[in-house]
Amino acid sequence: MNPITCRPGGVTVLLTAFLVGPWTVVRESIAVAPSQPNSPEKTGDKAGAASSAPDLPGMPYVYTNWKQYTTKDGLPNDHIFAVKVDGDRVWVGTEDGLACLDKRTNRIQTWGEKQGLPWRAVGAIDVHPKTGDVWLGLFGGGLARFSGGRFDHWHQLNSGLVNDVVYGVCVENDNIWAATTAGASRYNTTNGEWSIFTEKNAPMEEIWNYGCCYADGLLYLGVWGSGVLEYNIERGTWKDYLDPDGEMEIDLYRDDGIVHVITTGVSYVEKTLWVTTYFGASRYDGRHWRGYFAHESGLPSDFNNAVIGRSANEAWFSTDKGLGVLADFPTDTWVTYTKDHKTRKGKAVVQRGKDVLTVIETPPSLPHNYILWVDFDGDDVWVGTSKGLGRAIGRGYYPGLRHSKDALGKDN
Amino acid sequence: MKSKGLMFCMLPGVLVWFGLSLTTLPSAAGDETTNEPDRADQADIERLLEVIDVDPYEVPPLVLKRDHNYARSAVDVEPFRHVTPFREHFLEQMEYTGPGRAIPEPENLETVKIGFIGPIMSTVSVATGGKSHEEALGIAMLRGTQLAVEQANQRGGYLERAIPFELVISNDNGLWGASGNEIIKLAYKDKVWAILGTIDGANSHIAIRVALKAEIVMMNTGDTDPTFIETNIPWVFRCIGDDRQMGYLLVDYLYRKLNYTRIGVIRGSNRYGRFGVREIRDGARRLGHPVILEMAYQVGARDFSLQLERLQASNLEAIVHWGDAVEGALILNQMRAMGMDHPYYACDRCVSDEFLALAGDNAEGVVCGYPWHPARQDEDLELFRRAFRRRFGVEPDTYSAHGYDGMNMLIWAIQTAGLNRAKIRDVLAHRARPHKGVTGVIPFSACLDDLGEVFLARVENGEWEFYSRQDLDIPQGTIAPRDRVSRKTAATGGG
């Protein structure tokens, strides 16, 4: 499948439109995002001028209005490992404490070991939709539940948690899955039963679990050294996805499967699986694989810490050199967000494949270019970095591309 | 060239040291000190320190190593060599792009802590294939690191503040993942500045994943698993030649020098055996002579008749063993008892006095890969041996020597960079000239693996003799500077 040609009226029209469109933007040039006639109202956020999408024909939505949070705003630590949005609350796991940001009041409440948090480093968070319980994967401290103001703690010496170094946690029905460095554990919250999955009962060539996610009856594990494992909840069966060439030092074919077995993140949404590794990323729609590397896409780096899919066509990649957003899969259109270390301002690069369409300077955006986690909050996006938390405000957000009526001669 | 007696020996006293600060121990190193590691050019170091003095948001413009060929692999043993892969990894050095360089040095330190993690206490572990078997190796490695720390303290400790170094010792030989918990403890509770250790491949992988997230240097001195370094983690270093390098040399010796065509393999069923033999298996296949039969045994087994009967029936010219010394010797003895007179080749773990003692006369002619040349004439090596003998009463082995080198590299990096984990990483990863240790020169590849020369060890008259590729005139395939890019691209079939 050639992604460039999947959307009618795609590239040719778009590039022409760039030259005649309302923005005087040409390829490889830099434009400053202006306030647009139909742009959102000014918010007064410290991120600066509010502007949302550059309303160019065929352009993806570009987040230009950001807010940043650090220890100065009340976070317990700036090294953000995990973020989870739960209604008006945003849970933040850091290297030294848990935080909850109340979006209504903008106040941050924190918990450290003195406040009952079982271990300082919170590496993963999920919220049970039925109970509202907050489940915490503790990086070296096991699994914790925060409920009713109380922390309950499970670790490898008092439970079926297979190891205390928990990298990922996710809710599956009434079960809590923990991806640990020595296998995966599943805790049934209704009967207290634990199940352990290792090389003994799952196709784990290695058992170093990194991430997990659940949707549509399928539980996915990203396993360092063992690719991606899919567990069918109803059938209780496993399926594995490995790099078909089987070699560590190469990826023979880009689109034949996951690009590498050192898997760091998985996200399953709209029947589409997004996978990250320290060597690139992949997308799988159940039939076709597509690999992504930094040298030919908007991925800022091949070193991916995590991925989260917003839809079958949009995914956000947390890398060590910025935030890569595949905004529109069919046209291979990306928006890459980075921070300029000198000016502290942000930059968004829109590109199609490796071709840069435009570069947009923005007010300060990402707190730091080392990105560890992302979570969606309606049209907004929360970004955890190694030096603070960012909130991208998405008023007027639209998925995919928006085509100019003038340029395309039709209204999309 | 005679070896100086490579011994695996375990003193019961080591358990007493567990958890204790070395600064409280009486030094037994005496006035003998080994040479300091080779000092990189001071001007280069000063420039490097200037470059890495950045704010939390800047990534210093460090020159990244670029290798033209991964792991000095000959063209004819590269995977899928007839086409160009879509993407090749490990050719460009990884960067650390986080904010860690801006973290200030802490005040009020009494010691500068460095972590050690290794198998030093016996246990039953799934990770290592049942009852643990690597304590002797871990204790030897620990002693090498202890000696390096003690000598550094004799020279004044951490010179910037005139405070001693302290070795914080952890055991990784527990249940699956024990190493992960121990690294967490070292990084967050003990607040060490760098960590040295791990031997078992599984524990090593677990440890480096934690090191990546906790952002701390992990110097490996005893795990020869090739995949250890093939993870793209910018915090991981290794200062010992790996099974890929030793495997390549053995493959060249077996197939290019001795012209064998029918090789059989017997290996341990643990990760060490499974991954260690991979380059032998792949190399043999790529040279047109696939391994005829590969048999695995349970670690700790004493009866290998099932595996050997099948190997015996396979019309083999030679047998390669990949596993520990005890099993290696027992297999050899059982082979000979069964009338199997096949030449016997093995991995570096069999290069030990224990192997010689168990195998007796059967050991004669056995050839193994080895990551360094312990019998070469070298002043630093002699000083190290003397100091080690005085301190511990035994000869140092390969784990001691590499532990000593690795710890000296860490100490050098801390002395140079100061108390900042990211900068310690930087000076190690970007020093202009490679470290010269007692095990030889240690040049890092782009993925920070030891690309120093490896050797073959052969038993002659009951002792280990060591030979370089040149000594034995072993042919080697072409190592192309960048031949691969001109070949057809796998993904497109085009050029």
Coordinates of N, CA and C in Angstrom, one line a residue, chain A residues 96-185:
Chain A
D96 N 10.2 10.9 41.6 CA 10.2 11.0 43.1 C 8.9 11.5 43.5
G97 N 7.8 10.7 43.3 CA 6.5 11.1 43.8 C 5.4 11.0 42.8
L98 N 4.2 11.0 43.4 CA 3.0 11.0 42.6 C 2.3 12.4 42.7
A99 N 1.7 12.9 41.6 CA 1.1 14.2 41.6 C -0.3 14.0 41.0
C100 N -1.2 14.9 41.4 CA -2.5 14.9 40.8 C -2.8 16.4 40.5
L101 N -3.0 16.7 39.2 CA -3.3 18.1 38.8 C -4.8 18.2 38.6
D102 N -5.4 19.1 39.3 CA -6.9 19.4 39.2 C -7.0 20.5 38.1
K103 N -7.6 20.1 37.0 CA -7.7 21.0 35.9 C -8.6 22.2 36.2
R104 N -9.6 21.9 37.1 CA -10.5 23.0 37.4 C -9.9 24.1 38.2
T105 N -9.0 23.7 39.1 CA -8.4 24.7 39.9 C -6.9 25.0 39.6
N106 N -6.4 24.1 38.7 CA -5.0 24.2 38.4 C -4.1 23.9 39.6
R107 N -4.6 23.3 40.6 CA -3.8 23.0 41.8 C -3.2 21.6 41.7
I108 N -2.0 21.4 42.3 CA -1.4 20.1 42.2 C -1.2 19.6 43.6
Q109 N -1.7 18.4 43.8 CA -1.5 17.7 45.1 C -0.5 16.6 44.9
T110 N 0.4 16.4 45.9 CA 1.5 15.4 45.7 C 1.5 14.4 46.8
W111 N 2.1 13.2 46.5 CA 2.3 12.2 47.5 C 3.7 11.6 47.3
G112 N 4.4 11.5 48.4 CA 5.7 10.9 48.4 C 5.7 9.7 49.4
E113 N 6.8 9.2 49.7 CA 6.8 8.0 50.6 C 6.4 8.5 52.0
K114 N 6.6 9.7 52.4 CA 6.1 10.1 53.7 C 4.6 10.2 53.7
Q115 N 4.0 10.4 52.6 CA 2.5 10.5 52.5 C 1.9 9.1 52.2
G116 N 2.7 8.1 52.3 CA 2.1 6.7 52.1 C 2.4 6.1 50.8
L117 N 2.9 6.8 49.8 CA 3.3 6.2 48.5 C 4.3 5.1 48.8
P118 N 4.1 3.9 48.4 CA 5.0 2.8 48.8 C 6.4 3.0 48.3
W119 N 6.6 3.6 47.1 CA 7.9 3.8 46.6 C 7.9 5.0 45.7
R120 N 9.1 5.7 45.7 CA 9.1 7.1 45.2 C 8.9 7.2 43.7
A121 N 9.4 6.2 42.9 CA 9.4 6.3 41.4 C 8.1 5.6 40.9
V122 N 7.3 6.4 40.3 CA 6.0 6.0 39.7 C 6.2 5.9 38.2
G123 N 6.3 4.7 37.7 CA 6.6 4.5 36.3 C 5.5 4.3 35.3
A124 N 4.3 4.0 35.9 CA 3.1 3.7 35.0 C 1.8 4.0 35.8
I125 N 0.8 4.4 35.1 CA -0.5 4.7 35.8 C -1.6 4.3 34.9
D126 N -2.6 3.7 35.5 CA -3.9 3.6 34.8 C -5.0 3.7 35.8
V127 N -6.2 4.1 35.3 CA -7.3 4.3 36.2 C -8.5 3.3 35.8
H128 N -9.0 2.7 36.9 CA -10.1 1.7 36.6 C -11.4 2.5 36.3
P129 N -11.9 2.3 35.2 CA -13.1 3.2 34.8 C -14.3 2.9 35.7
K130 N -14.4 1.7 36.2 CA -15.6 1.4 37.0 C -15.5 1.9 38.5
T131 N -14.3 1.8 39.0 CA -14.1 2.2 40.4 C -13.4 3.5 40.6
G132 N -12.8 4.0 39.6 CA -12.0 5.2 39.8 C -10.7 5.0 40.5
D133 N -10.4 3.7 40.9 CA -9.1 3.5 41.6 C -7.9 3.8 40.6
V134 N -6.9 4.3 41.2 CA -5.7 4.6 40.5 C -4.7 3.5 40.7
W135 N -4.2 2.9 39.6 CA -3.2 1.8 39.8 C -1.9 2.4 39.3
L136 N -0.9 2.1 40.2 CA 0.4 2.7 40.0 C 1.4 1.5 39.8
G137 N 2.2 1.6 38.7 CA 3.3 0.7 38.5 C 4.5 1.4 39.1
L138 N 5.1 0.8 40.1 CA 6.2 1.5 40.8 C 7.5 0.9 40.3
F139 N 8.4 1.8 39.8 CA 9.6 1.4 39.2 C 10.6 1.0 40.3
G140 N 10.5 -0.3 40.6 CA 11.3 -0.9 41.7 C 10.6 -1.0 43.0
G141 N 9.3 -0.7 43.0 CA 8.5 -0.8 44.2 C 7.3 -1.7 44.2
G142 N 7.0 -2.3 43.0 CA 5.8 -3.1 42.9 C 4.6 -2.4 42.3
L143 N 3.5 -2.8 42.8 CA 2.2 -2.3 42.3 C 1.4 -1.7 43.4
A144 N 0.8 -0.6 43.2 CA 0.0 0.1 44.2 C -1.3 0.5 43.7
R145 N -2.3 0.5 44.6 CA -3.6 1.1 44.3 C -3.9 2.3 45.2
F146 N -4.3 3.4 44.6 CA -4.6 4.5 45.4 C -6.1 4.7 45.3
S147 N -6.8 4.5 46.4 CA -8.2 4.5 46.5 C -8.7 5.1 47.8
G148 N -9.6 6.0 47.7 CA -10.1 6.6 49.0 C -9.1 7.2 49.8
G149 N -8.1 7.7 49.2 CA -7.0 8.4 50.0 C -6.0 7.4 50.6
R150 N -6.1 6.1 50.3 CA -5.2 5.1 50.9 C -4.5 4.4 49.8
F151 N -3.2 4.1 50.1 CA -2.4 3.3 49.2 C -2.4 1.8 49.7
D152 N -2.7 0.9 48.7 CA -2.5 -0.5 49.0 C -1.4 -1.0 48.1
H153 N -0.6 -1.9 48.7 CA 0.7 -2.2 48.1 C 0.9 -3.7 47.8
W154 N 1.2 -4.1 46.6 CA 1.5 -5.4 46.3 C 3.0 -5.5 45.8
H155 N 3.7 -6.5 46.2 CA 5.1 -6.6 45.7 C 5.4 -8.1 45.6
Q156 N 6.6 -8.4 45.2 CA 6.9 -9.8 44.8 C 7.0 -10.7 46.1
L157 N 7.0 -10.2 47.2 CA 7.1 -11.0 48.4 C 5.7 -11.2 49.1
N158 N 4.7 -10.4 48.7 CA 3.4 -10.5 49.4 C 2.3 -10.8 48.4
S159 N 2.6 -11.1 47.2 CA 1.6 -11.3 46.2 C 2.1 -12.1 45.0
G160 N 1.2 -12.1 44.0 CA 1.6 -12.8 42.7 C 2.3 -11.9 41.8
L161 N 2.7 -10.7 42.2 CA 3.4 -9.8 41.3 C 4.8 -10.5 41.1
V162 N 5.1 -10.7 39.8 CA 6.3 -11.5 39.5 C 7.6 -10.7 39.8
N163 N 7.6 -9.4 39.7 CA 8.8 -8.6 40.0 C 8.4 -7.2 40.4
D164 N 9.2 -6.6 41.2 CA 8.9 -5.2 41.7 C 9.2 -4.1 40.7
V165 N 10.0 -4.4 39.7 CA 10.3 -3.4 38.7 C 9.2 -3.4 37.7
V166 N 8.2 -2.5 37.9 CA 7.0 -2.5 37.0 C 7.2 -1.3 36.0
Y167 N 7.1 -1.7 34.8 CA 7.3 -0.7 33.7 C 5.9 -0.3 33.2
G168 N 4.9 -1.1 33.2 CA 3.7 -0.8 32.6 C 2.5 -1.4 33.4
V169 N 1.4 -0.7 33.4 CA 0.2 -1.1 34.1 C -1.0 -0.8 33.2
C170 N -2.0 -1.7 33.2 CA -3.2 -1.4 32.4 C -4.4 -2.2 33.0
V171 N -5.5 -1.6 32.8 CA -6.8 -2.2 33.3 C -7.4 -2.9 32.2
E172 N -7.7 -4.2 32.5 CA -8.5 -5.0 31.5 C -9.7 -5.6 32.2
N173 N -10.9 -5.1 31.9 CA -12.1 -5.5 32.6 C -11.9 -5.3 34.1
D174 N -12.0 -6.4 34.9 CA -11.8 -6.3 36.3 C -10.4 -6.7 36.7
N175 N -9.5 -6.8 35.7 CA -8.1 -7.3 36.0 C -7.2 -6.1 35.8
I176 N -6.1 -6.2 36.6 CA -5.0 -5.2 36.4 C -3.8 -6.0 36.0
W177 N -3.2 -5.5 34.9 CA -2.0 -6.2 34.3 C -0.8 -5.3 34.7
A178 N 0.3 -6.0 35.1 CA 1.5 -5.3 35.4 C 2.6 -5.9 34.5
A179 N 3.2 -5.0 33.7 CA 4.4 -5.5 32.9 C 5.6 -5.2 33.7
T180 N 6.3 -6.3 34.1 CA 7.4 -6.2 34.9 C 8.7 -6.7 34.2
T181 N 9.8 -6.4 34.8 CA 11.1 -6.8 34.2 C 11.3 -8.3 34.2
A182 N 10.4 -9.1 34.9 CA 10.6 -10.5 34.9 C 9.3 -11.2 34.6
G183 N 8.5 -10.7 33.7 CA 7.3 -11.3 33.3 C 6.1 -10.4 33.5
A184 N 4.9 -10.9 33.2 CA 3.7 -10.1 33.4 C 2.8 -10.7 34.5
S185 N 2.2 -9.9 35.2 CA 1.2 -10.4 36.2 C -0.1 -9.8 36.0

